[in-house]
Coordinates of C-alpha atoms in Angstrom, one line a residue:
Chain A
M1 CA 116.3 55.5 86.7
D2 CA 119.6 55.6 85.3
S3 CA 122.7 55.8 87.8
T4 CA 123.0 59.5 88.5
L5 CA 126.3 59.1 86.4
D6 CA 124.8 58.0 83.6
F7 CA 122.2 60.8 84.0
A8 CA 125.0 63.2 84.0
R9 CA 126.5 62.0 81.0
K10 CA 123.3 62.3 79.0
L11 CA 122.8 66.0 80.6
R12 CA 126.3 67.0 79.2
R13 CA 125.5 65.6 75.8
L14 CA 122.2 67.3 75.7
I15 CA 123.8 70.7 76.8
I16 CA 126.7 70.4 74.1
E17 CA 123.9 69.4 71.4
H18 CA 121.5 72.2 72.2
S19 CA 124.2 74.7 72.7
R20 CA 125.2 73.9 69.2
L21 CA 121.8 73.9 67.7
A22 CA 121.1 77.1 69.1
N23 CA 124.8 78.6 68.6
V24 CA 124.8 80.2 72.1
G25 CA 127.2 80.4 74.9
H26 CA 126.6 79.9 78.7
I27 CA 128.1 76.2 78.1
A28 CA 130.7 76.1 80.7
S29 CA 128.0 77.3 83.5
G30 CA 125.9 74.4 82.5
L31 CA 128.6 71.9 82.5
S32 CA 129.8 73.1 85.7
I33 CA 126.4 72.1 87.4
V34 CA 125.7 69.0 85.5
D35 CA 126.8 66.6 88.4
L36 CA 125.0 68.7 90.9
V37 CA 121.8 68.7 88.6
A38 CA 122.1 64.8 88.3
V39 CA 122.2 64.2 91.9
I40 CA 119.5 66.6 92.8
F41 CA 117.1 65.7 90.1
G42 CA 118.2 62.1 90.2
Q43 CA 118.4 61.3 93.7
V44 CA 117.7 63.9 96.2
L45 CA 114.3 65.3 95.0
P46 CA 112.8 61.7 94.2
Q47 CA 113.1 61.0 97.8
F48 CA 110.1 63.4 98.4
P49 CA 106.4 63.3 97.4
E50 CA 106.3 66.2 94.5
D51 CA 104.7 69.0 96.7
E52 CA 107.3 68.5 99.5
A53 CA 110.3 69.5 97.8
S54 CA 111.0 72.8 95.8
F55 CA 113.8 73.6 93.6
V56 CA 115.2 77.1 92.6
L57 CA 118.0 77.5 90.1
S58 CA 118.9 81.1 91.4
K59 CA 122.2 80.8 88.9
G60 CA 119.5 81.0 86.1
H61 CA 121.9 81.4 83.3
A62 CA 122.6 77.4 83.5
A63 CA 119.0 76.9 82.7
L64 CA 119.9 74.4 79.9
A65 CA 121.1 71.9 82.6
I66 CA 117.7 72.0 84.1
Y67 CA 115.8 71.8 80.8
A68 CA 117.9 68.7 79.8
A69 CA 117.2 67.1 83.2
L70 CA 113.3 67.9 82.8
A71 CA 113.2 66.4 79.4
E72 CA 115.2 63.2 80.5
L73 CA 112.5 63.1 83.4
G74 CA 109.9 63.4 81.0
K75 CA 108.4 66.5 82.6
I76 CA 109.1 68.4 79.2
D77 CA 109.3 67.0 75.8
H78 CA 112.5 66.2 74.3
K79 CA 111.3 68.3 71.2
D80 CA 111.0 71.3 73.4
L81 CA 114.6 71.3 74.1
A82 CA 115.1 71.8 70.4
K83 CA 113.5 75.2 71.1
Y84 CA 116.4 76.3 73.3
C85 CA 117.2 79.9 72.4
Q86 CA 115.0 79.8 69.2
D87 CA 112.5 82.3 68.3
D88 CA 108.9 82.2 69.8
T89 CA 110.0 79.9 72.8
L90 CA 110.0 80.0 76.5
Y91 CA 113.0 78.1 76.5
G92 CA 115.7 81.2 76.8
T93 CA 119.2 80.8 78.4
H94 CA 117.4 81.6 81.7
P95 CA 114.2 79.8 82.8
D96 CA 110.7 80.8 82.8
Y97 CA 108.1 79.7 85.5
R98 CA 105.8 78.7 82.7
I99 CA 107.8 75.9 81.7
P100 CA 106.7 72.9 83.6
G101 CA 109.0 71.8 86.5
I102 CA 110.5 75.3 86.6
E103 CA 109.2 76.9 90.0
L104 CA 110.7 80.5 89.4
S105 CA 111.8 82.6 86.4
T106 CA 115.3 83.5 87.4
G107 CA 118.3 85.3 86.0
S108 CA 118.9 88.4 87.8
L109 CA 121.3 87.3 90.5
G110 CA 120.6 87.4 94.0
M111 CA 117.0 86.7 94.0
G112 CA 116.8 83.1 94.1
L113 CA 117.8 82.5 97.7
G114 CA 115.3 84.9 99.2
A115 CA 112.3 83.3 97.3
G116 CA 113.5 80.0 98.5
A117 CA 113.5 81.3 101.9
G118 CA 109.9 82.6 101.4
I119 CA 109.0 79.2 100.3
A120 CA 110.6 77.6 103.3
C121 CA 108.5 80.0 105.4
A122 CA 105.5 79.3 103.8
A123 CA 106.1 75.7 105.1
H124 CA 106.5 76.7 108.4
I125 CA 103.5 78.8 108.6
R126 CA 101.4 76.3 107.0
R127 CA 102.8 73.6 109.1
K128 CA 103.7 71.5 106.1
A129 CA 106.8 69.4 105.4
K130 CA 108.8 70.9 102.5
R131 CA 112.4 71.1 101.8
V132 CA 113.8 73.7 99.6
Y133 CA 116.9 73.6 97.4
V134 CA 118.8 76.6 96.0
L135 CA 121.4 76.5 93.5
L136 CA 123.6 79.7 93.4
S137 CA 126.5 80.5 91.6
D138 CA 130.0 81.7 93.4
G139 CA 129.7 85.1 91.6
E140 CA 126.2 85.4 92.7
C141 CA 127.6 85.7 96.2
D142 CA 128.7 89.2 95.5
E143 CA 125.1 90.2 95.6
G144 CA 124.5 91.9 99.0
S145 CA 120.8 90.3 98.8
V146 CA 122.3 86.9 99.3
W147 CA 123.7 88.0 102.5
E148 CA 120.3 89.7 103.7
T149 CA 118.9 86.3 103.0
A150 CA 121.5 84.3 104.6
M151 CA 121.2 86.3 107.8
F152 CA 117.2 86.0 107.8
A153 CA 117.3 82.1 107.1
G154 CA 119.8 81.7 109.9
H155 CA 118.1 83.9 112.5
H156 CA 114.8 82.1 111.8
H157 CA 116.3 78.6 111.8
L158 CA 115.0 77.9 108.4
S159 CA 116.2 74.1 108.9
N160 CA 114.3 73.1 105.8
L161 CA 116.4 75.3 103.3
V162 CA 119.3 74.0 101.5
A163 CA 121.6 76.3 99.3
V164 CA 124.1 74.9 97.0
I165 CA 126.8 76.9 95.8
D166 CA 128.6 76.0 92.4
Y167 CA 132.0 77.0 93.5
N168 CA 133.8 76.9 90.3
H169 CA 135.7 80.0 90.8
Q170 CA 135.0 81.5 87.6
Q171 CA 132.8 84.6 87.3
A172 CA 131.8 86.7 84.3
M173 CA 135.0 88.8 84.1
G174 CA 137.6 86.6 85.7
S175 CA 138.3 84.4 88.6
T176 CA 136.4 85.0 91.9
E177 CA 139.7 85.5 93.7
Q178 CA 140.4 88.3 91.1
V179 CA 137.1 89.8 90.7
L180 CA 135.6 89.7 94.4
N181 CA 136.9 87.0 96.5
I182 CA 134.2 85.1 98.4
D183 CA 136.5 83.0 100.9
P184 CA 136.5 81.7 103.4
I185 CA 133.1 81.0 102.1
C186 CA 132.1 78.0 104.6
E187 CA 133.3 80.3 107.5
R188 CA 131.2 83.0 106.1
W189 CA 128.0 81.1 105.9
M190 CA 128.6 79.5 109.3
S191 CA 128.9 82.9 111.0
F192 CA 125.4 83.7 109.6
G193 CA 124.0 80.6 111.5
W194 CA 124.0 78.0 108.9
Q195 CA 125.5 74.7 108.6
A196 CA 128.1 74.7 105.8
F197 CA 130.5 72.1 104.3
S198 CA 131.9 71.6 101.2
A199 CA 132.1 68.7 98.7
D200 CA 133.5 67.5 95.4
G201 CA 130.9 69.0 93.1
H202 CA 131.6 66.2 90.5
N203 CA 131.9 63.3 92.7
H204 CA 128.4 61.8 93.0
A205 CA 129.1 59.5 96.1
E206 CA 130.3 62.5 97.9
L207 CA 127.6 64.7 96.7
Q208 CA 124.8 62.0 97.8
R209 CA 126.7 62.1 101.3
A210 CA 126.5 65.7 101.6
F211 CA 122.9 66.0 100.5
A212 CA 122.0 63.1 103.2
R213 CA 124.0 65.1 105.6
A214 CA 122.0 68.3 104.7
N215 CA 118.9 66.5 105.3
E216 CA 119.6 65.3 108.9
P217 CA 117.4 67.1 111.2
S218 CA 118.9 70.2 112.5
D219 CA 118.0 73.8 113.7
R220 CA 119.7 75.5 110.9
P221 CA 119.7 76.1 107.1
C222 CA 122.7 74.2 105.3
V223 CA 124.9 75.3 102.7
I224 CA 126.8 72.9 100.3
V225 CA 129.8 74.3 99.0
A226 CA 130.2 72.5 95.8
N227 CA 133.7 72.7 94.5
T228 CA 133.4 72.4 90.7
I229 CA 135.3 73.1 87.5
A230 CA 133.7 75.4 84.8
G231 CA 133.4 73.3 81.7
Y232 CA 133.8 70.2 83.7
G233 CA 133.7 67.1 81.2
V234 CA 134.9 68.7 78.2
S235 CA 138.7 69.3 78.6
F236 CA 139.3 72.3 76.5
M237 CA 136.5 74.0 78.1
E238 CA 137.4 73.6 81.7
R239 CA 138.6 76.7 83.7
Q240 CA 138.3 78.9 80.5
V241 CA 136.4 82.3 81.0
K242 CA 135.5 82.5 77.2
W243 CA 133.3 79.4 77.5
H244 CA 131.2 81.6 79.6
Y245 CA 130.1 83.4 76.7
L246 CA 131.1 81.6 73.2
P247 CA 129.3 79.5 71.2
M248 CA 131.1 76.4 69.7
S249 CA 132.5 75.9 66.2
D250 CA 132.0 72.5 64.5
L251 CA 135.4 71.2 65.4
D252 CA 134.7 72.1 68.8
Y253 CA 131.4 70.4 69.0
T254 CA 132.8 67.2 67.4
R255 CA 135.6 67.2 70.0
A256 CA 133.4 68.0 72.9
L257 CA 130.9 64.9 72.1
A258 CA 133.8 62.5 71.6
E259 CA 135.1 63.4 75.0
I260 CA 131.5 63.0 76.6
D261 CA 130.9 59.6 74.9
G262 CA 134.5 58.6 75.5
S263 CA 133.9 59.0 79.6
R264 CA 131.9 56.1 79.7
Chain B
M1 CA 95.4 105.7 107.7
R2 CA 97.6 103.1 108.5
R3 CA 96.3 101.9 111.7
A4 CA 92.9 101.6 110.1
F5 CA 94.4 99.6 107.4
L6 CA 96.0 97.3 109.6
S7 CA 92.9 97.1 111.8
A8 CA 90.9 96.0 108.7
L9 CA 93.7 93.6 107.8
T10 CA 93.8 92.2 111.1
S11 CA 90.0 91.7 110.9
L12 CA 90.5 90.0 107.6
A13 CA 93.4 87.6 108.8
E14 CA 90.8 86.2 111.5
S15 CA 89.0 84.5 108.6
D16 CA 91.8 84.2 106.0
A17 CA 94.7 82.3 107.0
R18 CA 96.6 83.1 103.9
I19 CA 97.4 86.5 104.9
V20 CA 100.7 87.1 106.3
F21 CA 102.5 90.3 107.4
L22 CA 105.9 91.2 106.8
T23 CA 107.9 94.5 107.7
A24 CA 111.2 95.5 107.3
D25 CA 111.6 96.8 110.7
L26 CA 109.2 99.6 110.4
G27 CA 105.7 100.4 111.9
F28 CA 106.3 100.9 115.7
T29 CA 102.6 101.5 117.2
V30 CA 100.8 100.2 113.8
V31 CA 101.6 96.7 113.7
E32 CA 101.9 95.3 117.0
N33 CA 98.1 94.3 117.3
F34 CA 98.6 92.0 114.1
Q35 CA 101.8 90.7 115.7
A36 CA 100.2 89.8 119.1
K37 CA 97.4 88.2 117.3
F38 CA 99.0 86.1 114.6
P39 CA 102.7 85.9 115.8
D40 CA 103.2 82.9 113.5
R41 CA 102.1 85.2 110.4
F42 CA 104.1 88.1 111.3
I43 CA 107.7 88.5 110.2
N44 CA 110.0 91.3 110.7
T45 CA 112.7 90.6 108.2
G46 CA 114.9 93.2 109.7
V47 CA 116.1 96.1 107.7
S48 CA 116.4 94.2 104.5
E49 CA 113.9 95.3 101.9
Q50 CA 115.2 93.3 99.0
N51 CA 115.1 90.1 101.1
L52 CA 111.4 91.3 102.3
L53 CA 110.5 91.3 98.6
A54 CA 112.3 88.1 97.8
V55 CA 110.7 86.1 100.7
S56 CA 107.2 87.5 99.9
T57 CA 107.5 86.1 96.4
G58 CA 108.3 82.8 97.8
L59 CA 105.2 83.0 100.3
A60 CA 102.7 83.9 97.7
K61 CA 103.9 81.3 95.3
E62 CA 103.0 78.9 97.8
G63 CA 99.4 80.3 98.0
L64 CA 100.0 82.9 100.9
I65 CA 98.9 86.4 100.7
P66 CA 101.8 88.4 101.8
F67 CA 101.4 92.1 103.1
V68 CA 104.9 93.8 103.1
Y69 CA 105.4 97.1 104.9
S70 CA 107.8 100.1 105.1
I71 CA 108.2 103.6 104.1
I72 CA 107.6 104.2 100.7
P73 CA 111.0 104.8 98.8
F74 CA 112.3 101.8 101.0
V75 CA 109.8 99.3 100.0
T76 CA 109.3 100.4 96.3
L77 CA 112.6 102.0 95.1
R78 CA 115.0 99.8 97.2
P79 CA 113.8 96.4 96.0
F80 CA 112.3 97.8 92.7
E81 CA 113.9 94.9 90.6
F82 CA 112.7 92.2 93.0
I83 CA 109.2 93.6 92.8
R84 CA 109.6 93.5 88.8
N85 CA 111.3 90.0 88.8
G86 CA 109.1 88.7 91.7
P87 CA 105.3 89.6 92.0
V88 CA 105.1 91.3 88.7
L89 CA 106.8 88.7 86.6
H90 CA 105.1 85.8 88.1
Q91 CA 101.5 87.7 88.7
L92 CA 101.7 86.8 92.6
P93 CA 99.5 88.2 95.3
V94 CA 102.1 90.3 96.9
R95 CA 100.7 93.3 98.6
I96 CA 103.2 96.2 99.1
I97 CA 102.3 98.8 101.8
G98 CA 104.0 102.2 101.3
S99 CA 103.9 104.6 104.4
G100 CA 104.1 108.3 104.3
S101 CA 102.8 109.8 100.9
G102 CA 104.6 113.1 99.7
F103 CA 106.0 115.0 102.4
E104 CA 104.5 113.1 105.5
Y105 CA 108.0 112.1 106.7
G106 CA 108.8 115.9 106.6
H107 CA 111.3 116.2 109.4
D108 CA 112.9 112.7 108.6
G109 CA 114.4 114.5 105.5
L110 CA 114.5 114.0 101.5
T111 CA 115.4 110.4 101.9
H112 CA 112.1 109.6 103.3
Y113 CA 109.9 111.5 100.9
G114 CA 107.6 109.3 98.8
L115 CA 107.4 111.3 95.5
E116 CA 108.0 109.0 92.6
D117 CA 106.5 105.5 93.8
I118 CA 103.5 105.7 91.7
G119 CA 105.4 106.8 88.6
V120 CA 108.0 104.0 89.1
L121 CA 105.2 101.3 89.8
R122 CA 103.0 102.7 86.8
T123 CA 105.6 101.3 84.5
Q124 CA 104.9 97.7 86.0
P125 CA 102.0 95.9 84.0
G126 CA 99.6 94.3 86.2
M127 CA 100.5 96.1 89.2
R128 CA 97.2 97.8 90.9
I129 CA 98.1 100.9 92.6
V130 CA 95.8 102.1 95.4
V131 CA 96.0 105.2 96.9
P132 CA 93.5 105.9 99.7
A133 CA 92.7 109.4 100.4
D134 CA 91.8 108.9 104.2
H135 CA 91.5 106.2 106.7
E136 CA 87.8 105.0 105.9
Q137 CA 88.6 104.8 102.4
A138 CA 91.7 102.6 103.2
Q139 CA 89.6 100.1 105.1
N140 CA 87.2 99.9 102.1
A141 CA 89.9 99.9 99.4
L142 CA 91.5 97.1 101.3
N143 CA 88.4 94.9 101.6
A144 CA 87.5 95.4 98.1
T145 CA 90.8 94.4 96.7
Y146 CA 92.8 92.3 98.8
Q147 CA 91.6 89.0 97.1
L148 CA 92.4 90.3 93.6
P149 CA 94.9 88.3 91.6
G150 CA 98.3 89.7 91.1
P151 CA 100.4 92.4 92.9
I152 CA 98.9 95.3 94.7
Y153 CA 100.7 98.6 96.0
Y154 CA 98.9 100.5 98.7
R155 CA 100.1 103.9 99.1
L156 CA 99.1 104.9 102.7
G157 CA 99.0 108.3 104.3
K158 CA 100.2 108.7 108.1
N159 CA 97.1 111.0 109.1
E160 CA 94.8 108.5 111.3
T161 CA 92.0 110.9 112.0
A162 CA 91.4 113.3 109.0
T163 CA 88.6 112.6 106.6
I164 CA 88.0 113.9 103.4
A165 CA 84.8 115.9 103.3
G166 CA 82.4 114.6 101.2
L167 CA 84.0 111.2 100.9
N168 CA 82.5 109.0 103.5
G169 CA 84.7 106.2 102.9
R170 CA 83.4 105.5 99.4
F171 CA 86.0 103.5 97.2
G172 CA 85.5 103.9 93.5
N173 CA 87.8 101.0 92.7
G174 CA 89.3 103.4 89.7
T175 CA 86.0 105.3 88.9
P176 CA 86.6 108.8 89.8
V177 CA 84.7 109.7 93.0
S178 CA 83.0 113.1 93.2
L179 CA 83.6 115.3 96.2
V180 CA 82.4 118.7 95.1
E181 CA 80.1 119.5 92.2
G182 CA 81.0 122.5 90.3
A183 CA 81.3 123.8 86.6
D184 CA 84.2 125.9 85.6
I185 CA 87.4 123.6 86.5
L186 CA 87.9 120.1 87.8
L187 CA 90.4 119.5 90.6
L188 CA 91.3 115.6 90.2
A189 CA 93.1 114.7 93.2
C190 CA 94.6 111.5 94.7
G191 CA 95.5 110.4 98.2
A192 CA 95.6 112.4 101.5
I193 CA 96.4 115.6 99.7
T194 CA 92.8 115.5 98.3
G195 CA 92.1 117.2 101.5
E196 CA 93.7 120.3 100.4
A197 CA 92.2 120.3 96.8
V198 CA 88.7 120.1 98.5
K199 CA 89.9 123.2 100.7
A200 CA 91.3 125.0 97.7
S201 CA 87.9 124.7 96.0
G202 CA 86.5 126.4 98.8
L203 CA 88.9 129.3 98.6
L204 CA 88.3 129.3 94.9
G205 CA 84.5 129.7 95.5
L206 CA 85.3 132.9 97.4
Q207 CA 86.9 134.3 94.2
G208 CA 83.7 133.6 92.3
L209 CA 84.9 130.3 90.4
R210 CA 82.9 126.9 90.8
P211 CA 85.5 124.2 90.7
A212 CA 84.5 120.7 90.8
V213 CA 86.7 118.1 92.8
A214 CA 86.9 114.4 92.2
L215 CA 89.3 111.9 93.5
V216 CA 90.8 108.9 91.7
D217 CA 92.0 106.2 94.1
T218 CA 93.2 103.6 91.7
L219 CA 96.0 104.7 89.5
Q220 CA 96.5 101.2 87.8
P221 CA 94.7 99.9 86.2
L222 CA 93.0 103.2 85.0
D223 CA 89.4 103.5 84.5
R224 CA 90.0 105.5 81.3
Q225 CA 86.5 105.8 80.1
S226 CA 85.0 107.0 83.1
I227 CA 88.1 109.5 83.6
A228 CA 87.8 110.8 80.0
A229 CA 84.0 111.0 80.5
L230 CA 84.6 113.2 83.8
V231 CA 87.5 115.2 82.4
S232 CA 85.8 116.1 79.0
K233 CA 83.2 118.0 80.9
Y234 CA 85.5 120.6 82.1
R235 CA 87.6 123.4 80.0
M236 CA 90.2 122.8 82.5
V237 CA 91.7 120.1 84.7
A238 CA 94.1 120.6 87.6
T239 CA 95.7 117.5 89.0
V240 CA 96.7 117.5 92.6
E241 CA 99.1 114.9 94.0
A242 CA 102.0 114.6 96.7
H243 CA 104.2 113.3 94.0
Y244 CA 106.5 114.6 91.5
I245 CA 104.5 115.8 88.6
S246 CA 106.4 113.2 86.3
G247 CA 104.7 109.8 86.2
G248 CA 101.8 110.1 88.7
L249 CA 98.3 111.3 88.4
G250 CA 99.0 114.4 86.1
S251 CA 100.9 112.3 84.0
A252 CA 98.3 109.6 83.7
I253 CA 95.5 112.3 83.0
A254 CA 97.7 113.8 80.5
E255 CA 97.8 110.3 78.6
I256 CA 94.1 110.2 78.7
I257 CA 93.7 113.5 77.6
A258 CA 96.1 113.3 74.8
E259 CA 95.0 109.7 73.6
E260 CA 91.3 110.3 73.9
K261 CA 91.7 113.5 72.1
L262 CA 89.8 115.6 74.8
D263 CA 89.9 119.4 74.7
S264 CA 90.3 119.8 78.3
R265 CA 93.3 121.9 79.3
L266 CA 95.5 120.4 81.8
M267 CA 97.5 121.8 84.8
R268 CA 99.6 119.5 86.8
I269 CA 99.9 120.4 90.6
G270 CA 102.6 118.3 92.1
V271 CA 106.4 118.7 93.1
D272 CA 108.6 119.7 90.2
R273 CA 111.7 118.8 92.1
L274 CA 113.1 119.5 95.5
W275 CA 115.0 122.7 95.2
D276 CA 117.5 122.0 98.2
G277 CA 117.9 120.1 101.2
V278 CA 115.3 122.1 103.5
T279 CA 113.3 120.1 105.6
G280 CA 110.2 120.7 108.0
S281 CA 106.7 119.8 108.7
E282 CA 104.5 118.4 106.2
S283 CA 102.3 121.5 106.3
F284 CA 105.4 123.7 105.9
L285 CA 106.8 121.6 102.9
L286 CA 103.3 121.5 101.2
S287 CA 103.2 125.2 101.4
R288 CA 106.7 125.6 100.2
Y289 CA 106.4 123.6 97.3
G290 CA 103.0 125.0 96.3
L291 CA 100.7 122.2 97.4
S292 CA 98.7 123.6 100.4
A293 CA 95.2 124.7 99.9
E294 CA 95.9 128.2 99.7
K295 CA 98.7 127.8 97.2
I296 CA 96.8 125.3 95.2
A297 CA 94.1 128.0 94.7
E298 CA 96.6 130.7 94.0
R299 CA 98.5 128.7 91.4
I300 CA 95.1 127.9 89.7
L301 CA 93.7 131.4 90.1
K302 CA 96.9 132.8 88.2
V303 CA 96.4 130.2 85.3
V304 CA 92.5 131.0 85.2
S305 CA 92.9 134.8 85.3

């Protein structure tokens, strides 16, 4: 296994290449979680036997980052990545459970955490060891259902449930501060009975420490608020709402790849 | 029929460790026995039906068979998109139990009436819709279906003791179940209101008609061939349901009559709309909206004559 940093660089490159190939957007959302995905898929999940850990991408619109990780890990073929957003393919901008390595079809925000809580409950009922990781977006925390599940998981001490929030402060129509403020985010989750702490979502050492802390024995579920930057790794895409939507031009594409390759 | 259903479910849960029961904080005097026997497989999610369906999706994905319970509009309409993107999209064995068909929560008011659940859930491919007519049939329906793949909706009535004359608990599993033999007209009903249809046939008999009565207990998938074979024997069919006339049994039969090119005339007896905010007992509301045995008979007589 490469270092998670090398892994992340490969994922960034794949996201840019395949967004370009498909001529679609949602690029910044994918880049925002690349480091989280690299640490989760490269370091966190491999600590467990395959049936003892689950991952749910509740912010389904960043599926390309997961497809890229699955391809790098050999769960799907690299050739399948070329099907991203083509006709007659499972590989849309949001993931489908029929793809190897995708546990649940997501895309409608506010559903993944509850399903993850159900997976965590099933482990308790069946007295099996299983840790469940659910990656949410910050804008997703606008959904009331997220808080239904937050209250439920806190009440039932679902200590095998770990939520990760991609806090890039950018949602579809503007910043979270402008659209619907979610702060004080850690305090809100703590008040629902969760452990909550924040980490630099692009600093791998810090993320690895955060996941280690989240995996320590506890009687509470845990949320890691990952402070991220939408479009991270491609300077002209960072913190720009338009890169939530727009595809790249040839020039954008060349510049983006040059930046990623130059970051070695 | 809720208690009978829960009693049968509790028996099944003795031998099937996959069965889990979830409620969104309803079911007082109905669910306690299951809870006492299987405290580890009983979850009260609190008043949160979206989470109820999301959690059940995760449970089912892990190989369990979750039964989720609430009053009909709360467990079908509030979390509808969770049903669509969870059990339906993933074809998982989540069992949704809706309590209180039609006007059974009469005094509780319009928010509590179950009038569009069948129509809404019929839009979801792969969602089996089971509508038992009495407590005996509810138990047999559960035993016959609970292990089937994919999601199931059980629409349960609140009457715990009434039985449908001539039914004897038979579950047709989609095939129409004959209750009264007849000739001139077919009353085709579903759910607890079938009792009113049977009584209406008696009243019509006094007027010299010989109506047949049958029930359909599974609204999806429809046993089209059996239903078409039955319907085609009658020049007129009146569907009877405690549901809006859009989307439910009447609509399903209309589709079959049209697509199978049957000559039978169709009369849909159901609720056209809620006229105002007036509430009352179930029997009052059934009469008010033309669904009591007497009103059903009157409506049919008016059309026939």
